[in-house]
Short mmCIF file of C-alpha atoms in Angstrom, two decimals:
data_model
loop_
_atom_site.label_atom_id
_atom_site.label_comp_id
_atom_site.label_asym_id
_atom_site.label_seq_id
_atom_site.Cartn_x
_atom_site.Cartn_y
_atom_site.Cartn_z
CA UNK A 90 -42.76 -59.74 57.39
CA UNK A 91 -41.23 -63.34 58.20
CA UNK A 92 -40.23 -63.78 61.81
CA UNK A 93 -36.61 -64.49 61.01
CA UNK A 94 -36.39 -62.37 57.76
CA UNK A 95 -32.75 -61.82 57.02
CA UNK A 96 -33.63 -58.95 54.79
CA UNK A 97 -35.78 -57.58 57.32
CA UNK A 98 -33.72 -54.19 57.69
CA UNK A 99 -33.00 -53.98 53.99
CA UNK A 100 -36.54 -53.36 53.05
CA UNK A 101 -36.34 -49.63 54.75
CA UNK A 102 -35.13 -47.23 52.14
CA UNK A 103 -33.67 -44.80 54.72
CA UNK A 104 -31.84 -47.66 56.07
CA UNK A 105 -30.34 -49.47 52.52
CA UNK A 106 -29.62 -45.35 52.27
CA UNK A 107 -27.74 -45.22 55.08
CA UNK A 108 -25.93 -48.21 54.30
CA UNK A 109 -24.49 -46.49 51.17
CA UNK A 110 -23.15 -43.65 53.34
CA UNK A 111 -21.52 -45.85 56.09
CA UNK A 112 -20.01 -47.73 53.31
CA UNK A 113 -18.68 -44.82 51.25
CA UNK A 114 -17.22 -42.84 54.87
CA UNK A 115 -15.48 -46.09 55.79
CA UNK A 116 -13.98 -46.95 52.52
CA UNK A 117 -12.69 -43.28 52.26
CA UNK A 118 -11.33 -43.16 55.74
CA UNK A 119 -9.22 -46.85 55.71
CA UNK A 120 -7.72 -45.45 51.96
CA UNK A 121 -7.18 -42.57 53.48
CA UNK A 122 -5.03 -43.54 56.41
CA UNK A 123 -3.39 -46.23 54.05
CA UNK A 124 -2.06 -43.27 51.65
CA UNK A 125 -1.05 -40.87 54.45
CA UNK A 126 1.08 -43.75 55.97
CA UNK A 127 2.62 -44.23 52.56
CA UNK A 128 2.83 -40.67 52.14
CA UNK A 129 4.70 -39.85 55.29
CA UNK A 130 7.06 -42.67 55.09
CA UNK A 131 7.96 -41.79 51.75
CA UNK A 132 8.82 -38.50 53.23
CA UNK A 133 10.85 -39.13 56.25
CA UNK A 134 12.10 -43.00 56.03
CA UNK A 135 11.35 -43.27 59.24
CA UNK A 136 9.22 -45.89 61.35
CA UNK A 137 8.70 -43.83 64.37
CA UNK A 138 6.74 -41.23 61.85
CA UNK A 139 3.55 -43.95 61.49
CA UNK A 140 3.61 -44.65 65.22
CA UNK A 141 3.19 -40.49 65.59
CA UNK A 142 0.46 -40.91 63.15
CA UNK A 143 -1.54 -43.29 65.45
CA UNK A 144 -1.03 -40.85 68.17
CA UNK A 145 -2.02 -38.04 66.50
CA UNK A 146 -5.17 -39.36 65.06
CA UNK A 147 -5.80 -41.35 68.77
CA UNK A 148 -5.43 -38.89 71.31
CA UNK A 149 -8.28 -36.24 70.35
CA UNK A 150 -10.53 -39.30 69.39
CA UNK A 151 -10.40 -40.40 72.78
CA UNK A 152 -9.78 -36.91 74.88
CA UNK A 153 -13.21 -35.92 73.21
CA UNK A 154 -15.31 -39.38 72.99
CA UNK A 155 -17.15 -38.46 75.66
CA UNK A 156 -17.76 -35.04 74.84
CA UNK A 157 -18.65 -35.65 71.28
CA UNK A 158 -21.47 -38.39 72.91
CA UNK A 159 -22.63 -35.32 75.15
CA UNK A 160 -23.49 -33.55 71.85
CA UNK A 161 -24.54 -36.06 69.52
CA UNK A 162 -28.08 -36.46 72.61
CA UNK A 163 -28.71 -32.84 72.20
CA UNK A 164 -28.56 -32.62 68.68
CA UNK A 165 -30.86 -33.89 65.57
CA UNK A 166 -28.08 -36.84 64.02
CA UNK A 167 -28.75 -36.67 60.35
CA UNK A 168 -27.86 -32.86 60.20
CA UNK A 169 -24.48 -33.55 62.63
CA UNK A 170 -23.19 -36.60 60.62
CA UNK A 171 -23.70 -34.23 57.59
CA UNK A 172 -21.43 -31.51 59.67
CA UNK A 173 -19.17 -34.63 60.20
CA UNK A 174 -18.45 -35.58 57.20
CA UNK A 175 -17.84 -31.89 55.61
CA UNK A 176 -15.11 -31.87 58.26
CA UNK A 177 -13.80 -35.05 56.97
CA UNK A 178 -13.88 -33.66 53.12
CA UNK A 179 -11.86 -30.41 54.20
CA UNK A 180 -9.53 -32.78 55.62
CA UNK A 181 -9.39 -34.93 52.48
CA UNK A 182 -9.29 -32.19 50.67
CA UNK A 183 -6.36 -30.28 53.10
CA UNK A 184 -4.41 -33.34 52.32
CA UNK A 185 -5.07 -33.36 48.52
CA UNK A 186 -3.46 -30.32 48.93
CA UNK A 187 -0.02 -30.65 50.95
CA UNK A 188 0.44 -33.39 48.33
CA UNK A 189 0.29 -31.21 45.30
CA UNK A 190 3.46 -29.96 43.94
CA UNK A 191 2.10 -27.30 42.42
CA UNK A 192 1.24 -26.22 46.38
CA UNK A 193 4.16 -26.88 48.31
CA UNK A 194 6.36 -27.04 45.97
CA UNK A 195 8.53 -24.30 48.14
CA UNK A 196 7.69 -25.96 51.05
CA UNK A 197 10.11 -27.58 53.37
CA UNK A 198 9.89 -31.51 54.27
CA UNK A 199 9.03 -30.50 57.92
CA UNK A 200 6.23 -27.87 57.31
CA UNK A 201 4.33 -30.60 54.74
CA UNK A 202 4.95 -33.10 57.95
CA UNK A 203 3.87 -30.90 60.46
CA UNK A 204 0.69 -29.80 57.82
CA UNK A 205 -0.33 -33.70 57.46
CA UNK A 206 -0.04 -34.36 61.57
CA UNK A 207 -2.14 -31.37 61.76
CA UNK A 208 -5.17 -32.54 59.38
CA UNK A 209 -4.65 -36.04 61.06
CA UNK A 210 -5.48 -35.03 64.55
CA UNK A 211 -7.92 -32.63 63.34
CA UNK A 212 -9.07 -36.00 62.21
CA UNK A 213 -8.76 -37.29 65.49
CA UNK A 214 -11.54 -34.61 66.93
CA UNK A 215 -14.14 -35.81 63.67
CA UNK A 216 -13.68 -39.33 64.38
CA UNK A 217 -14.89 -38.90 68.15
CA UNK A 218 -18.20 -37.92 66.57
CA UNK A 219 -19.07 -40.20 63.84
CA UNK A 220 -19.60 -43.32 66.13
CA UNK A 221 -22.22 -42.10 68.72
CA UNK A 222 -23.71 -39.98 65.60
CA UNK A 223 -23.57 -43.13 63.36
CA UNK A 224 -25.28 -45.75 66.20
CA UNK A 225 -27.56 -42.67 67.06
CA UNK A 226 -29.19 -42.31 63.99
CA UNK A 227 -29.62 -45.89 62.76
CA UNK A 228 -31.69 -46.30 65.82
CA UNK A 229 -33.93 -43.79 64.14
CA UNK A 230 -34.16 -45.57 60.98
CA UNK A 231 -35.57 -48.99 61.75
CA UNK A 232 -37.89 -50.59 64.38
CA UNK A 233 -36.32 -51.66 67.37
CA UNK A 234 -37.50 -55.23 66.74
CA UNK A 235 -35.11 -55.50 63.62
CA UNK A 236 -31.90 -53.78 65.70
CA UNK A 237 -30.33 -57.52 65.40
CA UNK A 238 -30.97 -57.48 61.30
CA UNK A 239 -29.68 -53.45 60.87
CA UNK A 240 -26.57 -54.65 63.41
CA UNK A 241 -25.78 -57.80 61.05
CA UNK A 242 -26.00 -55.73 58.09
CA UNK A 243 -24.19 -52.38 59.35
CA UNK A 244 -20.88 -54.26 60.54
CA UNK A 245 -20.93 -56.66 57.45
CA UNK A 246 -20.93 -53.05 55.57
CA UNK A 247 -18.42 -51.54 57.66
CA UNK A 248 -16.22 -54.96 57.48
CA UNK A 249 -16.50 -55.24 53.77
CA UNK A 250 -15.30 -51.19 53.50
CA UNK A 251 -12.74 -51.37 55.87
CA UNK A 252 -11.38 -54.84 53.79
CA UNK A 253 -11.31 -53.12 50.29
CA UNK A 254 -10.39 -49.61 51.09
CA UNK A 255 -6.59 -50.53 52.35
CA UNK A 256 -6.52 -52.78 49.25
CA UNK A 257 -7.74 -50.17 46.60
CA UNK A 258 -5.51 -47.49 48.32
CA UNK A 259 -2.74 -49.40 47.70
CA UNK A 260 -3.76 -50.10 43.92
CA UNK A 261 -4.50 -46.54 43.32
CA UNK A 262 -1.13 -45.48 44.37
CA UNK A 263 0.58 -47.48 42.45
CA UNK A 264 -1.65 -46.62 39.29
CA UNK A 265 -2.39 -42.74 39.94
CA UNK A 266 -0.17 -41.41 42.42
CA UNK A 267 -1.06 -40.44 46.12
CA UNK A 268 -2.22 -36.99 45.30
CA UNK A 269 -5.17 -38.34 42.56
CA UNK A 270 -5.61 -41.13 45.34
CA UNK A 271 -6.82 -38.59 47.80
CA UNK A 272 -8.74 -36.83 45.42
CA UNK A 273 -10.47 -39.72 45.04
CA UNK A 274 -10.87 -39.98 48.64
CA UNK A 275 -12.29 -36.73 48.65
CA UNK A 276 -14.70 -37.31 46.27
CA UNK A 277 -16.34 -40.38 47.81
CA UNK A 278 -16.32 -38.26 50.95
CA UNK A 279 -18.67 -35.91 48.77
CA UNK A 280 -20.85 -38.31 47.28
CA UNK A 281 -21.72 -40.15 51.44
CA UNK A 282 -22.70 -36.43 51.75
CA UNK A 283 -24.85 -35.58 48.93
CA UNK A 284 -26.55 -38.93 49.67
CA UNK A 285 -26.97 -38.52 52.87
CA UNK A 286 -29.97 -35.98 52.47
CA UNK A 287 -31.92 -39.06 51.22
CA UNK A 288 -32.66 -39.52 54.84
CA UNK A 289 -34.65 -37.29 56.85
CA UNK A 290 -33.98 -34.93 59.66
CA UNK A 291 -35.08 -37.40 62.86
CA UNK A 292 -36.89 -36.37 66.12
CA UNK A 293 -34.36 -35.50 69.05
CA UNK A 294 -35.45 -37.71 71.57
CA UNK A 295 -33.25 -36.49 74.70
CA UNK A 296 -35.65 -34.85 77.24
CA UNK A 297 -33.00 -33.05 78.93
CA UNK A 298 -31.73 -30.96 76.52
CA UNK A 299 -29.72 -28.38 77.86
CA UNK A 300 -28.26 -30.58 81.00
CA UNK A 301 -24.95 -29.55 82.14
CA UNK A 302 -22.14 -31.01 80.76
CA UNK A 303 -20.15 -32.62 83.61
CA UNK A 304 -23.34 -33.87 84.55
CA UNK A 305 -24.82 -35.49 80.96
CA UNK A 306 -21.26 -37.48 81.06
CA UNK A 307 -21.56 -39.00 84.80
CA UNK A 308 -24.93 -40.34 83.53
CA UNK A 309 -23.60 -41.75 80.72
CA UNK A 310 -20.59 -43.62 82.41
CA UNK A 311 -22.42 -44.36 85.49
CA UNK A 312 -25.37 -46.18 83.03
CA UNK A 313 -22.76 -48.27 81.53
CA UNK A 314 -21.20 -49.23 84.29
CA UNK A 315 -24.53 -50.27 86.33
CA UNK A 316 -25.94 -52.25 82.97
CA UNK A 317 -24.17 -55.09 83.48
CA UNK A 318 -24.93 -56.74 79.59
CA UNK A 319 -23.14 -53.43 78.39
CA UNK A 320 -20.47 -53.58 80.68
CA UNK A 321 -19.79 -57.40 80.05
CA UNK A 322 -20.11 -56.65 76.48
CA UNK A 323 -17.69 -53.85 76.18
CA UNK A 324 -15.20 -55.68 78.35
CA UNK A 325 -14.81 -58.73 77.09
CA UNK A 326 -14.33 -56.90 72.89
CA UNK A 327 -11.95 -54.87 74.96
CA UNK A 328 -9.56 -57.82 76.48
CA UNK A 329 -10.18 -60.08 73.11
CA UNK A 330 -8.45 -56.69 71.43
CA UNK A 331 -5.96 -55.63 73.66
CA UNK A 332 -4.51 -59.36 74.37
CA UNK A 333 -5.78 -61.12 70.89
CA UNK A 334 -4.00 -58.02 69.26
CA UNK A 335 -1.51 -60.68 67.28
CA UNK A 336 -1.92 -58.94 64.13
CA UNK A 337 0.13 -56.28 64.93
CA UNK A 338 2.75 -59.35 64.71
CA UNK A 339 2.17 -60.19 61.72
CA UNK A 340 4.86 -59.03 59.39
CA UNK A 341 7.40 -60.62 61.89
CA UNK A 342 5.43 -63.59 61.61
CA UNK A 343 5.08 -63.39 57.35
CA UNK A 344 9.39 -62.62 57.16
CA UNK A 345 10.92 -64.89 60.35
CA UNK A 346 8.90 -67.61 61.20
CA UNK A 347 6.71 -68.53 58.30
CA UNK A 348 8.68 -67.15 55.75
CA UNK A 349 6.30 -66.67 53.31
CA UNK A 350 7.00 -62.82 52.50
CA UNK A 351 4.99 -60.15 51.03
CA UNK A 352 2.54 -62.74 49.40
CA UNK A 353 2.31 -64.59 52.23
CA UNK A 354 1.74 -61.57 54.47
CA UNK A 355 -1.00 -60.46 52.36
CA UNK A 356 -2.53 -63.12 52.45
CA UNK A 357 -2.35 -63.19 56.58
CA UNK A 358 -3.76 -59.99 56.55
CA UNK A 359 -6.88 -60.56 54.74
CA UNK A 360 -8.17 -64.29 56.72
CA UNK A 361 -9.47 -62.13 59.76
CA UNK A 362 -10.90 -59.73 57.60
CA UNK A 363 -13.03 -62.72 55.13
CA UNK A 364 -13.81 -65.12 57.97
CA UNK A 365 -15.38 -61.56 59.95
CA UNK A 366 -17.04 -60.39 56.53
CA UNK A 367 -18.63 -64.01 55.92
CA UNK A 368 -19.86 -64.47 59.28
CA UNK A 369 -21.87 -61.49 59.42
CA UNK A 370 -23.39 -62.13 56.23
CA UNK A 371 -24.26 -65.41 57.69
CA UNK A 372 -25.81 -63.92 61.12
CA UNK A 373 -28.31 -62.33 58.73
CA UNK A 374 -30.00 -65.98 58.55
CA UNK A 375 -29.14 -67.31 61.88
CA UNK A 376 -31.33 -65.35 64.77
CA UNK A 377 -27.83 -64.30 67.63
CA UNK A 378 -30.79 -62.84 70.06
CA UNK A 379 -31.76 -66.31 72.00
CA UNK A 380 -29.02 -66.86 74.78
CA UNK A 381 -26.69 -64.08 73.36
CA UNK A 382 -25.13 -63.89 76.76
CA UNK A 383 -23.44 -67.66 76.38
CA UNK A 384 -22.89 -67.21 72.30
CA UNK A 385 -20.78 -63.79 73.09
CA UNK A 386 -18.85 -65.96 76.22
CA UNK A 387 -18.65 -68.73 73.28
CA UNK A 388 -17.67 -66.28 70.36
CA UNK A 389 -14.86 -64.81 72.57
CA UNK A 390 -13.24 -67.87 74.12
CA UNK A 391 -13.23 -69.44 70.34
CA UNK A 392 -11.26 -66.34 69.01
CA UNK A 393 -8.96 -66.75 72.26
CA UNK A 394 -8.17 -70.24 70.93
CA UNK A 395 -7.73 -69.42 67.41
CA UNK A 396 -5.14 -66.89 68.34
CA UNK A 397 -2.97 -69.29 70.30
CA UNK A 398 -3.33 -71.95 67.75
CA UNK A 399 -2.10 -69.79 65.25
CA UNK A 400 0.88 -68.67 67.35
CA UNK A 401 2.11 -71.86 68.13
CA UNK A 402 1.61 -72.92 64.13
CA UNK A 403 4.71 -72.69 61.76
CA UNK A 404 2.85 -74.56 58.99
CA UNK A 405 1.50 -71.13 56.97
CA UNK A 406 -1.99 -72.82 55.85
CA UNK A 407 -2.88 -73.63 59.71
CA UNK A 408 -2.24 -70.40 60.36
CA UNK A 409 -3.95 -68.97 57.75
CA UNK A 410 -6.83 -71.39 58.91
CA UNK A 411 -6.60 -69.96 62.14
CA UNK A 412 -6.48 -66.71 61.65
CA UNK A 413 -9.95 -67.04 59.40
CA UNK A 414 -11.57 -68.74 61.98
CA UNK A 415 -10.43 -65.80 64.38
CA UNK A 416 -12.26 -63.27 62.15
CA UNK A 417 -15.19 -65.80 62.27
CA UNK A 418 -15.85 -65.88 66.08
CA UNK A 419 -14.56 -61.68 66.09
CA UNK A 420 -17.41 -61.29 63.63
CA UNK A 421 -19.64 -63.09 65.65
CA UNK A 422 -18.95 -61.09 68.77
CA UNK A 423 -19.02 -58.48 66.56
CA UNK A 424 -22.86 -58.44 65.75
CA UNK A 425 -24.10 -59.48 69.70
CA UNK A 426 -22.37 -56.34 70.85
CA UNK A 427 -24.22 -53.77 68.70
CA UNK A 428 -27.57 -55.88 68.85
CA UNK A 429 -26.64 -55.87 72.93
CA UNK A 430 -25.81 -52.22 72.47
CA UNK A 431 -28.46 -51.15 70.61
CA UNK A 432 -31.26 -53.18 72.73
CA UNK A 433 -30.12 -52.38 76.25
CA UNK A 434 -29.40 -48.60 75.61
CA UNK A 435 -32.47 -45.62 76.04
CA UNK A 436 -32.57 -43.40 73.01
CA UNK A 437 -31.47 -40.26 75.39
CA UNK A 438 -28.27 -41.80 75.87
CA UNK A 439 -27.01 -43.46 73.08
CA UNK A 440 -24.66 -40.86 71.89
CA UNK A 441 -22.81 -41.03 74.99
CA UNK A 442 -22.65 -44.89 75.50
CA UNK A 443 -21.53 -45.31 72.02
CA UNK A 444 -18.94 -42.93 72.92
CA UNK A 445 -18.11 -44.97 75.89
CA UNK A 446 -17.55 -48.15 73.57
CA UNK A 447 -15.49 -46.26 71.36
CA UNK A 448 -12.96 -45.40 73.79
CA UNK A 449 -13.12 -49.00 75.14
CA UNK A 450 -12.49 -50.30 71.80
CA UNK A 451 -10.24 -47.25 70.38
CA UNK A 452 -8.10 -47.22 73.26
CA UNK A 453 -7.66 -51.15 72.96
CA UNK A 454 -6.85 -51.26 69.26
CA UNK A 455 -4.07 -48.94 69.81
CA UNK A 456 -3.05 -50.10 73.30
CA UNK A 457 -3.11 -54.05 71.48
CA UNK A 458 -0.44 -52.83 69.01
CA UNK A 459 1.81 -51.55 71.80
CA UNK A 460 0.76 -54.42 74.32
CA UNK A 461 1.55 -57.15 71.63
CA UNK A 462 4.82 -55.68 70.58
CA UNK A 463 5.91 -54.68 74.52
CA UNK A 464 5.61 -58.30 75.53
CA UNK A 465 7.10 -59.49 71.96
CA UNK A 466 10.01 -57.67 73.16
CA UNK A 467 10.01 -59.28 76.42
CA UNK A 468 9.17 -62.76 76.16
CA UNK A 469 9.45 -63.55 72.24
CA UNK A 470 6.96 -63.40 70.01
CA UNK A 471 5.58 -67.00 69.54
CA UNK A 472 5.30 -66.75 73.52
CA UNK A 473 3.89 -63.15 73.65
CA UNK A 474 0.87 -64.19 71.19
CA UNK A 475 -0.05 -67.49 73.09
CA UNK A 476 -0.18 -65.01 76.12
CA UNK A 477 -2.06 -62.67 74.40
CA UNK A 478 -4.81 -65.74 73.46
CA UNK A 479 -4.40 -67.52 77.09
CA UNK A 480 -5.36 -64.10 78.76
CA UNK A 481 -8.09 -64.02 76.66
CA UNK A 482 -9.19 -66.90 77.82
CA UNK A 483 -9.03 -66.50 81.29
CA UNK A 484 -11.17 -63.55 81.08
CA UNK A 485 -14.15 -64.84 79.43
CA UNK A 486 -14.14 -67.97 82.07
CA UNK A 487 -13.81 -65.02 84.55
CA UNK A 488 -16.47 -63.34 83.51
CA UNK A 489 -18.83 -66.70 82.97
CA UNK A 490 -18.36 -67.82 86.46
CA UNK A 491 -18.42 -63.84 88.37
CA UNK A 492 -21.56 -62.57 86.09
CA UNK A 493 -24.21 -65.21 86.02
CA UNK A 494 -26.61 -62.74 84.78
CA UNK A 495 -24.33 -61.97 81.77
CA UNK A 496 -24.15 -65.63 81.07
CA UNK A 497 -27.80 -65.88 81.13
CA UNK A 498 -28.29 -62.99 79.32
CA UNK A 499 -31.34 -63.57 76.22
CA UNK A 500 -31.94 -60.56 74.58
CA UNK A 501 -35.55 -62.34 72.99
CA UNK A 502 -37.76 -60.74 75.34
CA UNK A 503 -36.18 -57.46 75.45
CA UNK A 504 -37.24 -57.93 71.40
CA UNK A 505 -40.93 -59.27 72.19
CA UNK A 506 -41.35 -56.21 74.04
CA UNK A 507 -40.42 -53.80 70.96
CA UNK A 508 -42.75 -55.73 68.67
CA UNK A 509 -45.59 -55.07 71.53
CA UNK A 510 -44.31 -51.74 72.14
CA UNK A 511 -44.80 -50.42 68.54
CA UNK A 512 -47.71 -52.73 67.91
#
């Protein structure tokens, strides 16, 4: 195998398997969420009811992150993403139903709400276990040499998914209805599951099986929080999202500044999502490992940038520009976190320091839609973007000059050391 093959991960069945799966669970989620937000407004006419959608699904996601990490060490992963996504295709298939006529026909606008809330935070509780179950079991898959390759190519999977299920959701509604449109959902939901037995049941490598509860999560927190390259990693996706969050803007940037509409808006929309998607694809071929520590800093600081220039811009293809070349350096940051991730944490523990990275980044994706439309409120929001990007920036120089060891952080021997380990 070539040093710097970028198809290195690729030429594991198991893993091109598991591929497939993540693919098909992330398509079906993002077209689900698209349709129940159409759904609900349709219903009710009311904003407020998508921000209680958020909530619903974002409060048990997070109240049982850790938890779910606690379980995904003391269980085998293929068999527990399998339970995971059954849950999701009751859910799928819940909603197929409160959307049938033929169902609820009888049924008063508030009960089908209060039905749909209901599957959504159920949702909630499901989604708290695929990540640590997800980065669990591709660790099982490939060598630890090629993490960096199976990173590169998971996200660019999960990025391409999360791109084209939104856009397909909204083509099948228009084309099929919502209720066919989450019968399709359900189906795909059914297929990641069938194919899923393609991959093995994997060794349970947790020694402590068994260990108390309250006592499994301290270790977890307290190993991220001594691991400085985990820490810094975590922290700096979590400012870039919480203050960078300017597309949660964007429609009042698309209809009063730019003025470019629905077209325009669209179009908005998707630059993060291509420039991410392309760069990942691109990572493949260009080794992150060597000096990963100063390429994150760099990766982070860019974005920062981006995201100012493209609030100050009222020329629509500069900020079109800019918001591609934000999804560049995310994507880039992207990729060194899970390789960082991946490298740096024992296989005893990974369930619950994924676990610990999805409520950093959960909690900020949600928190950067509030945060970005709090200050947009307060200080405009041309002024409450640029702060959004300057904060940004102040954190990653922060964190260069406090953490030297972060900045010198090269993740090449920690790689050396695999190859020697399974050699």
């Amino acid at each position: 195998m070539a040093k710097n093959d970028p198809y290195a991960a690729l030429r594991y069945k198991e893993f091109n398997t598991f591929l497939i799966v993540r693919f098909a669970l992330v398509f079906a989620w993002s077209m689900q969420f698209i349709v129940i937000e159409w759904q609900v407004y349709s219903i009710t006419k009311d904003p407020l009811s998508l921000g209680i959608i958020g909530l619903m699904e974002i409060i048990p996601a997070l109240s049982m992150a850790l938890f779910a990490g606690h379980i995904t060490d003391q269980r085998e992963k293929r068999n527990l993403l399998a339970l995971c996504i059954a849950a999701f295709s009751l859910i799928s298939l819940g909603l197929f139903l409160l959307t049938w006529d033929v169902v609820v026909a009888d049924w008063s606008t508030r009960t089908i709400l209060y039905g749909i809330y209901s599957l959504v935070f159920f949702g909630g509780i499901v989604r708290s276990f695929f990540g640590p179950t997800i980065f669990s079991l591709v660790a099982l898959i490939v060598p630890k040499k090629i993490y960096p390759n199976a990173a590169t190519w998971s996200s660019s999977t999960w990025q391409m998914a999360s791109v084209l299920g939104p856009a397909t959701a909204g083509i099948l509604i228009s084309i099929i209805g919502v209720h066919w449109t989450l019968c399709f959902v359900f189906g795909l939901a059914m297929l990641a599951l069938i194919v899923l037995f393609q991959i093995k049941k994997k060794p349970v490598l947790n020694p402590k099986i068994g260990e108390p509860v309250l006592q499994s999560l301290k270790e977890g927190v307290r190993f991220v929080f001594k691991t400085k390259a985990i820490l810094g990693a975590l922290t700096l996706d979590m400012v870039a999202v919480l203050f960078g969050g300017a597309i949660a803007l964007l429609p009042v940037f698309a209809q009063d500044i730019l003025k470019v509409g629905s077209e325009g808006f669209g179009v908005l929309r998707a630059a993060p999502a291509v420039g991410a998607f392309l760069t990942m694809l691109t990572t493949a071929y260009i080794p992150i490992s060597r000096k990963a520590g100063m390429k994150l800093l760099g990766a982070v600081f860019g974005f920062g940038i981006c995201i100012i220039v493209f609030g100050l811009s009222s020329i629509f293809w500069v900020s079109v520009v800019a918001l591609f070349f934000s999804g560049v350096t995310d994507g880039v940051s992207m990729v060194i976190r899970q390789t960082i991730l991946q490298i740096k944490t024992p296989d005893n523990m990974r369930g619950r320091v994924s676990s610990v990275n999805s409520m950093f980044v959960g909690s900020s994706n949600e928190l950067g839609a509030f945060e970005s439309g709090l200050t947009a409120k307060l200080m405009g929001t041309v002024t409450a973007v640029v702060f959004g990007g300057t904060m940004t920036l102040i954190t990653v120089i922060t964190t260069g000059l406090v953490s030297p060891t972060f900045r010198k952080l090269d993740l090449t021997k920690d790689l050396e050391e695999h190859q020697k380990d399974e050699h």
